[in-house]
């Protein structure tokens, strides 16, 4: 009997939720992930001191991807190992759902800056990826230096994570030189408290700390998901933001320079040695640079953390730095009948709960509007239904998808099995997870 078959790219929070929603409706899904494990930024972007949260979220993903109607294909990246247009237009899936996240950093908006990536300029996503895995004996990726006095350009929670990493590592190294042993889990509770208990200060350790540069005011930092749709809520949200920043600074002892925006590079011997900053003023809600306030800032290097955007994969329509979505309610991609996007690739935010909610709600809309007959059973179409279909067509809404034929279903599943075998995956998802789970820092340290 003909039935639906859905291809999902990305198996982390939103992708696993999309697969689970389909499976609960009796629809078979194939989840492709670019990595051996499908955890995305839970594994590579959530800093490694979040042990309980990481394990909780990865456990939820494991449960969803272990569903018997979900077939996992590891180490298979869209645009890297598979051609997007070929998959979307030729393979024959009832629908393709992109849950590939936002792995690319928004470029630092200073002319010529990209020429100095790795030469005095680093980006947040690869920096945190390195930090999360650098303790693993098997890690063989890029290395990033740790130094005191680094400059961070940002203002969101991700930039605060970068500040914490730099403070943890510089403090641990300085304490070790003086015979004090500690670890990041203790420092995560509070660097200030650890130093107080040891009777030392940053000055005693010779540490000046990293500095976070933000173009707006502290009360403008996007540090809380609270909705602010009234003047009273706006005031409350601004107070919450300031409190969050103050708590971070008091515990982790980094510096903050608000209302500063980079405008030029200071280059010596082919290396970025500093940035020129201008002060800003807030006019009609926008940060505007003030001419004549230029200030040179020198640092060992700078880390840019001004937001993440999706990778631009050939064939995926884009509008600027985001994917071009023709139907926002179901996030259908422009130019494709039944290709959709969920999670960070659309929302532009790395919040776990938002990604989960977006993956669930959009997939439910896809199921209701396009895949509402998963087993291909014959349904008598009433006059009212016919009128509704005409109205939907007039509004540019595509009709429901016909289930794939038995031949197409079998051909696709044969292709999937061959891809699984290529990477040594035998279909036992949890056995694969246990085999490929990386070395945990807490295990090396004796548990935390």
Short mmCIF file of C-alpha atoms in Angstrom, two decimals:
data_model
loop_
_atom_site.label_atom_id
_atom_site.label_comp_id
_atom_site.label_asym_id
_atom_site.label_seq_id
_atom_site.Cartn_x
_atom_site.Cartn_y
_atom_site.Cartn_z
CA UNK A 1 0.00 0.00 0.00
CA UNK A 2 1.31 3.43 -0.92
CA UNK A 3 2.40 5.57 2.05
CA UNK A 4 4.35 8.67 2.92
CA UNK A 5 8.10 8.80 3.43
CA UNK A 6 9.71 11.98 4.80
CA UNK A 7 13.38 12.96 4.64
CA UNK A 8 14.68 15.08 7.51
CA UNK A 9 18.10 16.70 7.49
CA UNK A 10 19.46 17.39 10.97
CA UNK A 11 18.64 15.18 13.93
CA UNK A 12 19.03 17.57 16.86
CA UNK A 13 16.26 19.31 18.81
CA UNK A 14 13.92 20.39 15.99
CA UNK A 15 14.81 17.56 13.60
CA UNK A 16 14.22 14.84 16.20
CA UNK A 17 10.93 16.48 17.15
CA UNK A 18 9.86 16.60 13.48
CA UNK A 19 10.70 12.91 13.09
CA UNK A 20 8.79 12.04 16.25
CA UNK A 21 5.68 13.98 15.17
CA UNK A 22 5.70 12.16 11.83
CA UNK A 23 6.26 8.77 13.44
CA UNK A 24 3.38 9.33 15.85
CA UNK A 25 1.16 9.71 12.77
CA UNK A 26 2.44 6.46 11.31
CA UNK A 27 4.78 8.12 8.80
CA UNK A 28 8.21 6.66 8.15
CA UNK A 29 11.07 9.17 8.28
CA UNK A 30 14.75 9.10 7.38
CA UNK A 31 16.91 11.41 9.49
CA UNK A 32 20.25 12.39 7.94
CA UNK A 33 22.86 14.09 10.10
CA UNK A 34 26.19 15.59 9.09
CA UNK A 35 27.89 14.13 12.17
CA UNK A 36 28.19 10.65 13.64
CA UNK A 37 25.78 11.71 16.41
CA UNK A 38 22.67 13.81 15.81
CA UNK A 39 22.99 16.23 18.72
CA UNK A 40 23.97 19.38 16.85
CA UNK A 41 24.58 22.37 19.09
CA UNK A 42 23.56 20.41 22.17
CA UNK A 43 26.91 18.64 21.74
CA UNK A 44 28.96 21.27 19.92
CA UNK A 45 27.50 24.63 20.92
CA UNK A 46 26.19 24.21 24.47
CA UNK A 47 29.32 24.77 26.62
CA UNK A 48 30.52 21.57 28.27
CA UNK A 49 29.89 22.70 31.82
CA UNK A 50 26.14 22.21 31.16
CA UNK A 51 26.39 18.48 31.85
CA UNK A 52 22.88 17.87 33.19
CA UNK A 53 21.17 19.92 30.49
CA UNK A 54 23.24 18.28 27.75
CA UNK A 55 22.46 14.77 28.97
CA UNK A 56 18.77 15.59 29.39
CA UNK A 57 18.39 17.00 25.88
CA UNK A 58 20.43 14.26 24.25
CA UNK A 59 18.31 11.70 26.09
CA UNK A 60 15.18 13.27 24.61
CA UNK A 61 16.70 13.12 21.14
CA UNK A 62 17.68 9.47 21.66
CA UNK A 63 14.14 8.55 22.65
CA UNK A 64 12.64 10.17 19.56
CA UNK A 65 15.16 8.79 17.08
CA UNK A 66 14.80 5.29 18.54
CA UNK A 67 11.22 5.11 17.26
CA UNK A 68 10.85 2.10 14.92
CA UNK A 69 9.56 4.32 12.09
CA UNK A 70 12.66 6.55 12.25
CA UNK A 71 15.73 5.53 10.23
CA UNK A 72 18.99 7.30 11.04
CA UNK A 73 21.79 7.99 8.53
CA UNK A 74 25.00 9.34 10.15
CA UNK A 75 27.88 11.36 8.69
CA UNK A 76 25.84 12.59 5.74
CA UNK A 77 25.75 16.35 5.21
CA UNK A 78 23.49 18.19 2.83
CA UNK A 79 25.57 20.16 0.35
CA UNK A 80 28.64 18.18 1.42
CA UNK A 81 27.75 14.55 0.71
CA UNK A 82 24.36 15.00 -0.95
CA UNK A 83 23.13 17.46 -3.55
CA UNK A 84 20.14 19.34 -2.19
CA UNK A 85 18.27 19.80 -5.45
CA UNK A 86 18.71 16.16 -6.39
CA UNK A 87 17.30 15.06 -3.04
CA UNK A 88 14.46 17.58 -3.09
CA UNK A 89 13.36 17.14 -6.70
CA UNK A 90 14.39 13.64 -7.75
CA UNK A 91 14.60 11.21 -4.86
CA UNK A 92 10.84 11.04 -4.34
CA UNK A 93 10.30 11.87 -0.65
CA UNK A 94 6.75 12.95 0.19
CA UNK A 95 8.35 15.90 1.97
CA UNK A 96 11.81 17.09 2.91
CA UNK A 97 12.29 18.93 6.21
CA UNK A 98 15.45 20.93 6.83
CA UNK A 99 16.47 21.09 10.48
CA UNK A 100 20.12 21.86 9.79
CA UNK A 101 20.53 24.63 12.33
CA UNK A 102 22.57 27.81 12.11
CA UNK A 103 26.27 26.93 12.15
CA UNK A 104 27.74 29.91 10.36
CA UNK A 105 28.69 33.03 12.30
CA UNK A 106 27.33 36.33 11.12
CA UNK A 107 30.36 38.08 9.59
CA UNK A 108 31.94 40.87 11.62
CA UNK A 109 30.74 44.03 9.83
CA UNK A 110 34.14 45.69 9.46
CA UNK A 111 35.57 46.01 5.97
CA UNK A 112 38.36 43.52 5.32
CA UNK A 113 37.90 41.60 8.58
CA UNK A 114 37.40 38.20 6.91
CA UNK A 115 41.01 38.26 5.69
CA UNK A 116 42.18 37.90 9.30
CA UNK A 117 40.14 34.92 10.44
CA UNK A 118 42.66 32.73 12.25
CA UNK A 119 45.12 35.64 12.31
CA UNK A 120 43.80 37.65 15.23
CA UNK A 121 40.08 37.14 14.57
CA UNK A 122 38.06 34.10 15.58
CA UNK A 123 34.37 33.28 15.47
CA UNK A 124 32.21 32.00 18.29
CA UNK A 125 30.81 28.79 16.73
CA UNK A 126 34.15 27.09 15.92
CA UNK A 127 35.67 28.48 19.13
CA UNK A 128 33.03 26.82 21.34
CA UNK A 129 33.12 23.65 19.24
CA UNK A 130 36.86 23.40 19.95
CA UNK A 131 36.35 24.13 23.63
CA UNK A 132 33.71 21.41 23.98
CA UNK A 133 35.97 18.76 22.47
CA UNK A 134 39.58 19.79 23.10
CA UNK A 135 39.84 17.55 26.19
CA UNK A 136 39.00 14.42 24.18
CA UNK A 137 42.01 12.18 23.48
CA UNK A 138 40.61 11.54 20.00
CA UNK A 139 40.10 15.23 19.12
CA UNK A 140 42.09 16.24 16.02
CA UNK A 141 40.35 19.47 14.97
CA UNK A 142 41.53 23.09 14.96
CA UNK A 143 43.20 24.45 18.09
CA UNK A 144 42.50 27.86 19.60
CA UNK A 145 44.82 29.77 21.91
CA UNK A 146 43.79 31.04 25.32
CA UNK A 147 45.06 34.46 26.36
CA UNK A 148 44.33 37.20 28.86
CA UNK A 149 42.84 40.48 27.67
CA UNK A 150 40.98 39.10 24.66
CA UNK A 151 38.29 41.30 23.10
CA UNK A 152 34.81 39.87 22.43
CA UNK A 153 32.31 41.54 20.11
CA UNK A 154 28.78 40.51 20.96
CA UNK A 155 26.09 41.02 23.55
CA UNK A 156 23.96 37.88 23.61
CA UNK A 157 24.20 34.77 25.78
CA UNK A 158 26.64 33.13 23.35
CA UNK A 159 29.10 35.99 23.82
CA UNK A 160 28.81 35.59 27.60
CA UNK A 161 29.74 31.92 27.15
CA UNK A 162 32.87 32.99 25.27
CA UNK A 163 33.75 35.33 28.16
CA UNK A 164 33.29 32.49 30.64
CA UNK A 165 35.55 30.16 28.64
CA UNK A 166 38.32 32.74 28.53
CA UNK A 167 38.02 33.56 32.22
CA UNK A 168 37.89 29.87 33.24
CA UNK A 169 40.99 28.97 31.28
CA UNK A 170 43.11 31.97 32.25
CA UNK A 171 42.18 31.65 35.94
CA UNK A 172 42.81 27.88 36.01
CA UNK A 173 46.22 28.32 34.39
CA UNK A 174 47.23 31.12 36.76
CA UNK A 175 46.07 29.19 39.83
CA UNK A 176 47.92 26.09 38.70
CA UNK A 177 51.15 28.08 38.46
CA UNK A 178 50.69 28.98 42.12
CA UNK A 179 49.94 25.43 43.21
CA UNK A 180 46.15 25.66 43.36
CA UNK A 181 44.10 23.03 41.54
CA UNK A 182 40.54 23.71 40.41
CA UNK A 183 38.34 22.90 37.41
CA UNK A 184 35.74 24.58 35.26
CA UNK A 185 32.83 22.99 37.14
CA UNK A 186 33.90 24.73 40.35
CA UNK A 187 34.58 27.97 38.48
CA UNK A 188 31.20 27.76 36.77
CA UNK A 189 29.56 28.17 40.15
CA UNK A 190 31.56 31.36 40.67
CA UNK A 191 35.12 32.39 39.89
CA UNK A 192 34.80 35.14 42.48
CA UNK A 193 33.89 32.64 45.19
CA UNK A 194 36.75 30.29 44.33
CA UNK A 195 39.28 33.13 44.45
CA UNK A 196 37.82 34.41 47.71
CA UNK A 197 38.13 30.98 49.30
CA UNK A 198 41.77 30.79 48.16
CA UNK A 199 42.47 34.32 49.35
CA UNK A 200 43.63 35.68 45.98
CA UNK A 201 42.37 38.23 43.47
CA UNK A 202 42.67 38.65 39.72
CA UNK A 203 45.29 41.34 40.38
CA UNK A 204 47.27 38.86 42.49
CA UNK A 205 47.14 36.44 39.56
CA UNK A 206 48.16 39.12 37.08
CA UNK A 207 44.92 38.76 35.13
CA UNK A 208 43.12 41.77 33.68
CA UNK A 209 40.33 39.72 32.10
CA UNK A 210 38.62 39.70 28.74
CA UNK A 211 36.34 42.53 27.65
CA UNK A 212 32.95 42.24 25.96
CA UNK A 213 32.13 45.09 23.59
CA UNK A 214 28.44 45.68 22.88
CA UNK A 215 26.97 48.27 20.52
CA UNK A 216 23.94 49.06 22.66
CA UNK A 217 23.19 49.54 26.36
CA UNK A 218 23.21 46.78 28.97
CA UNK A 219 19.43 46.96 29.18
CA UNK A 220 19.22 46.22 25.44
CA UNK A 221 21.18 42.94 25.58
CA UNK A 222 19.15 39.96 24.30
CA UNK A 223 19.63 37.93 27.48
CA UNK A 224 16.03 37.00 28.28
CA UNK A 225 13.18 35.57 26.16
CA UNK A 226 10.56 37.57 28.05
CA UNK A 227 7.83 39.15 25.91
CA UNK A 228 7.68 42.94 26.26
CA UNK A 229 4.49 44.24 24.64
CA UNK A 230 3.64 46.99 27.14
CA UNK A 231 5.73 49.82 28.64
CA UNK A 232 5.59 48.07 32.01
CA UNK A 233 6.88 44.81 30.55
CA UNK A 234 9.59 46.66 28.65
CA UNK A 235 10.82 48.25 31.88
CA UNK A 236 10.76 44.87 33.63
CA UNK A 237 12.62 43.19 30.78
CA UNK A 238 15.30 45.88 30.76
CA UNK A 239 15.79 45.45 34.51
CA UNK A 240 16.06 41.67 34.09
CA UNK A 241 18.69 42.07 31.36
CA UNK A 242 20.79 44.38 33.52
CA UNK A 243 20.50 42.00 36.47
CA UNK A 244 21.59 39.02 34.36
CA UNK A 245 24.65 40.89 33.09
CA UNK A 246 25.55 42.10 36.59
CA UNK A 247 25.29 38.54 37.92
CA UNK A 248 27.57 37.25 35.18
CA UNK A 249 30.14 39.96 35.79
CA UNK A 250 30.13 39.56 39.55
CA UNK A 251 30.61 35.79 39.29
CA UNK A 252 32.99 35.55 36.34
CA UNK A 253 34.87 38.87 36.64
CA UNK A 254 35.09 39.85 32.96
CA UNK A 255 34.84 43.43 31.70
CA UNK A 256 32.06 45.00 29.64
CA UNK A 257 32.19 48.08 27.43
CA UNK A 258 28.68 49.00 26.30
CA UNK A 259 27.82 51.36 23.43
CA UNK A 260 30.98 50.50 21.50
CA UNK A 261 31.04 49.34 17.88
CA UNK A 262 34.10 48.31 15.82
CA UNK A 263 34.70 50.40 12.70
CA UNK A 264 38.23 49.67 11.51
CA UNK A 265 41.12 47.20 11.73
CA UNK A 266 44.61 47.65 13.14
CA UNK A 267 46.88 45.32 11.18
CA UNK A 268 50.59 44.68 11.64
CA UNK A 269 52.65 42.12 9.73
CA UNK A 270 49.56 40.48 8.26
CA UNK A 271 47.97 39.96 11.69
CA UNK A 272 45.02 41.68 13.32
CA UNK A 273 46.47 43.43 16.36
CA UNK A 274 43.56 45.62 17.31
CA UNK A 275 40.25 47.22 16.40
CA UNK A 276 39.13 50.81 16.25
CA UNK A 277 35.91 51.33 18.19
CA UNK A 278 33.44 54.18 18.12
CA UNK A 279 31.03 55.06 20.88
CA UNK A 280 27.34 54.87 20.01
CA UNK A 281 24.12 56.59 20.92
CA UNK A 282 20.68 55.04 20.79
CA UNK A 283 18.41 56.94 18.41
CA UNK A 284 14.90 55.62 17.68
CA UNK A 285 15.94 52.25 19.03
CA UNK A 286 19.01 51.96 16.82
CA UNK A 287 22.68 52.21 17.77
CA UNK A 288 24.32 55.06 15.86
CA UNK A 289 28.07 55.60 15.85
CA UNK A 290 29.25 58.97 17.09
CA UNK A 291 31.91 60.56 14.82
CA UNK A 292 35.02 61.71 16.59
CA UNK A 293 34.86 59.07 19.35
CA UNK A 294 37.30 56.63 17.76
CA UNK A 295 39.42 54.61 20.17
CA UNK A 296 42.12 52.06 19.40
CA UNK A 297 41.86 48.78 21.32
CA UNK A 298 44.70 46.27 21.17
CA UNK A 299 44.24 42.63 22.22
CA UNK A 300 45.90 39.23 21.72
CA UNK A 301 42.94 38.45 19.49
CA UNK A 302 39.21 39.11 19.11
CA UNK A 303 36.27 36.72 19.12
CA UNK A 304 33.21 37.78 17.17
CA UNK A 305 29.92 36.53 18.60
CA UNK A 306 27.22 38.58 16.93
CA UNK A 307 24.82 35.84 15.91
CA UNK A 308 24.52 32.63 13.91
CA UNK A 309 23.02 32.15 10.47
CA UNK A 310 22.35 29.01 8.40
CA UNK A 311 24.88 27.66 5.96
CA UNK A 312 24.17 28.72 2.40
CA UNK A 313 23.78 25.40 0.59
CA UNK A 314 23.54 25.43 -3.24
CA UNK A 315 19.92 25.13 -4.31
CA UNK A 316 18.37 26.38 -1.07
CA UNK A 317 16.79 29.76 -1.79
CA UNK A 318 17.99 32.57 0.41
CA UNK A 319 16.95 36.11 1.16
CA UNK A 320 20.02 37.83 2.48
CA UNK A 321 21.50 35.66 5.22
CA UNK A 322 18.36 33.57 5.88
CA UNK A 323 16.44 30.98 3.92
CA UNK A 324 13.65 32.30 1.70
CA UNK A 325 10.40 30.99 3.16
CA UNK A 326 7.33 31.33 0.95
CA UNK A 327 4.73 30.21 3.48
CA UNK A 328 5.73 31.26 7.02
CA UNK A 329 3.11 29.11 8.76
CA UNK A 330 4.65 25.88 7.48
CA UNK A 331 8.02 27.41 6.53
CA UNK A 332 7.88 26.09 2.98
CA UNK A 333 10.91 27.10 0.92
CA UNK A 334 10.30 29.37 -2.04
CA UNK A 335 10.43 27.49 -5.32
CA UNK A 336 9.83 24.06 -3.80
CA UNK A 337 6.46 22.41 -3.38
CA UNK A 338 7.15 20.23 -0.37
CA UNK A 339 10.43 21.29 1.18
CA UNK A 340 10.20 22.90 4.60
CA UNK A 341 12.53 24.28 7.26
CA UNK A 342 12.31 24.14 11.05
CA UNK A 343 14.35 25.25 14.05
CA UNK A 344 17.35 27.58 14.15
CA UNK A 345 17.66 27.66 10.36
CA UNK A 346 14.44 29.69 10.42
CA UNK A 347 14.19 31.28 13.87
CA UNK A 348 17.79 32.48 13.95
CA UNK A 349 17.90 31.81 17.68
CA UNK A 350 19.71 29.08 19.54
CA UNK A 351 17.17 28.66 22.33
CA UNK A 352 16.48 24.96 22.93
CA UNK A 353 12.83 25.37 23.87
CA UNK A 354 12.14 27.64 20.90
CA UNK A 355 13.68 25.10 18.53
CA UNK A 356 11.64 22.30 20.06
CA UNK A 357 8.42 24.30 19.87
CA UNK A 358 9.10 25.44 16.30
CA UNK A 359 9.89 21.91 15.14
CA UNK A 360 6.72 20.57 16.75
CA UNK A 361 4.32 23.29 15.59
CA UNK A 362 5.56 23.53 12.02
CA UNK A 363 5.65 19.75 11.56
CA UNK A 364 2.11 19.47 12.89
CA UNK A 365 1.04 22.04 10.29
CA UNK A 366 2.85 20.11 7.56
CA UNK A 367 1.12 16.91 8.65
CA UNK A 368 -2.28 18.54 8.75
CA UNK A 369 -2.04 20.47 5.50
CA UNK A 370 0.10 18.23 3.31
CA UNK A 371 0.44 14.74 4.76
CA UNK A 372 -2.95 14.23 6.36
CA UNK A 373 -3.52 10.88 4.61
CA UNK A 374 -0.36 8.96 5.63
CA UNK A 375 -1.49 5.55 4.41
CA UNK A 376 -2.97 6.75 1.13
CA UNK A 377 -6.47 5.51 1.85
CA UNK A 378 -9.21 6.60 -0.51
CA UNK A 379 -11.34 9.45 0.82
CA UNK A 380 -14.53 10.72 -0.78
CA UNK A 381 -14.09 14.43 -1.47
CA UNK A 382 -17.20 16.44 -0.62
CA UNK A 383 -18.35 19.55 -2.46
CA UNK A 384 -17.28 21.62 0.54
CA UNK A 385 -13.81 20.04 0.45
CA UNK A 386 -13.55 20.73 -3.26
CA UNK A 387 -14.40 24.39 -2.67
CA UNK A 388 -11.78 24.56 0.10
CA UNK A 389 -9.16 23.09 -2.23
CA UNK A 390 -9.98 25.70 -4.87
CA UNK A 391 -9.71 28.45 -2.25
CA UNK A 392 -6.37 27.10 -1.06
CA UNK A 393 -5.08 27.05 -4.62
CA UNK A 394 -6.17 30.67 -5.14
CA UNK A 395 -4.32 31.61 -1.96
CA UNK A 396 -1.18 29.92 -3.25
CA UNK A 397 -1.46 27.00 -0.83
CA UNK A 398 -0.44 23.73 -2.40
CA UNK A 399 -2.68 20.69 -2.24
CA UNK A 400 -1.96 17.69 -0.05
CA UNK A 401 0.85 15.39 -1.12
CA UNK A 402 0.08 12.02 -2.63
CA UNK A 403 1.79 9.11 -0.84
CA UNK A 404 4.77 7.63 -2.62
CA UNK A 405 4.34 4.42 -4.60
CA UNK A 406 5.52 1.11 -3.25
CA UNK A 407 8.33 1.06 -5.82
CA UNK A 408 9.55 4.55 -4.84
CA UNK A 409 9.33 3.71 -1.14
CA UNK A 410 11.35 0.52 -1.60
CA UNK A 411 13.93 2.24 -3.83
CA UNK A 412 14.44 4.99 -1.29
CA UNK A 413 14.78 2.59 1.62
CA UNK A 414 17.29 0.51 -0.36
CA UNK A 415 19.30 3.69 -0.96
CA UNK A 416 19.08 4.56 2.73
CA UNK A 417 20.26 1.11 3.81
CA UNK A 418 23.27 1.36 1.49
CA UNK A 419 24.18 4.74 2.96
CA UNK A 420 23.88 3.36 6.49
CA UNK A 421 26.10 0.41 5.65
CA UNK A 422 28.67 2.73 4.08
CA UNK A 423 29.16 4.36 7.48
CA UNK A 424 28.98 1.15 9.49
CA UNK A 425 25.53 1.81 10.92
CA UNK A 426 23.48 -1.36 11.39
CA UNK A 427 20.17 0.22 12.41
CA UNK A 428 20.59 -0.09 16.18
CA UNK A 429 20.50 3.57 17.11
CA UNK A 430 21.34 3.31 20.82
CA UNK A 431 24.21 0.89 20.18
CA UNK A 432 25.58 3.41 17.66
CA UNK A 433 25.29 6.21 20.24
CA UNK A 434 27.19 4.24 22.86
CA UNK A 435 29.88 3.40 20.34
CA UNK A 436 30.41 7.00 19.23
CA UNK A 437 29.75 9.05 22.35
CA UNK A 438 32.84 11.23 22.94
CA UNK A 439 34.95 11.23 26.09
CA UNK A 440 33.31 13.39 28.74
CA UNK A 441 35.38 15.86 30.74
CA UNK A 442 33.47 15.04 33.92
CA UNK A 443 34.52 11.41 33.55
CA UNK A 444 38.17 12.40 33.16
CA UNK A 445 37.85 14.50 36.33
CA UNK A 446 36.16 11.75 38.30
CA UNK A 447 32.53 12.86 37.93
CA UNK A 448 30.64 16.04 38.71
#
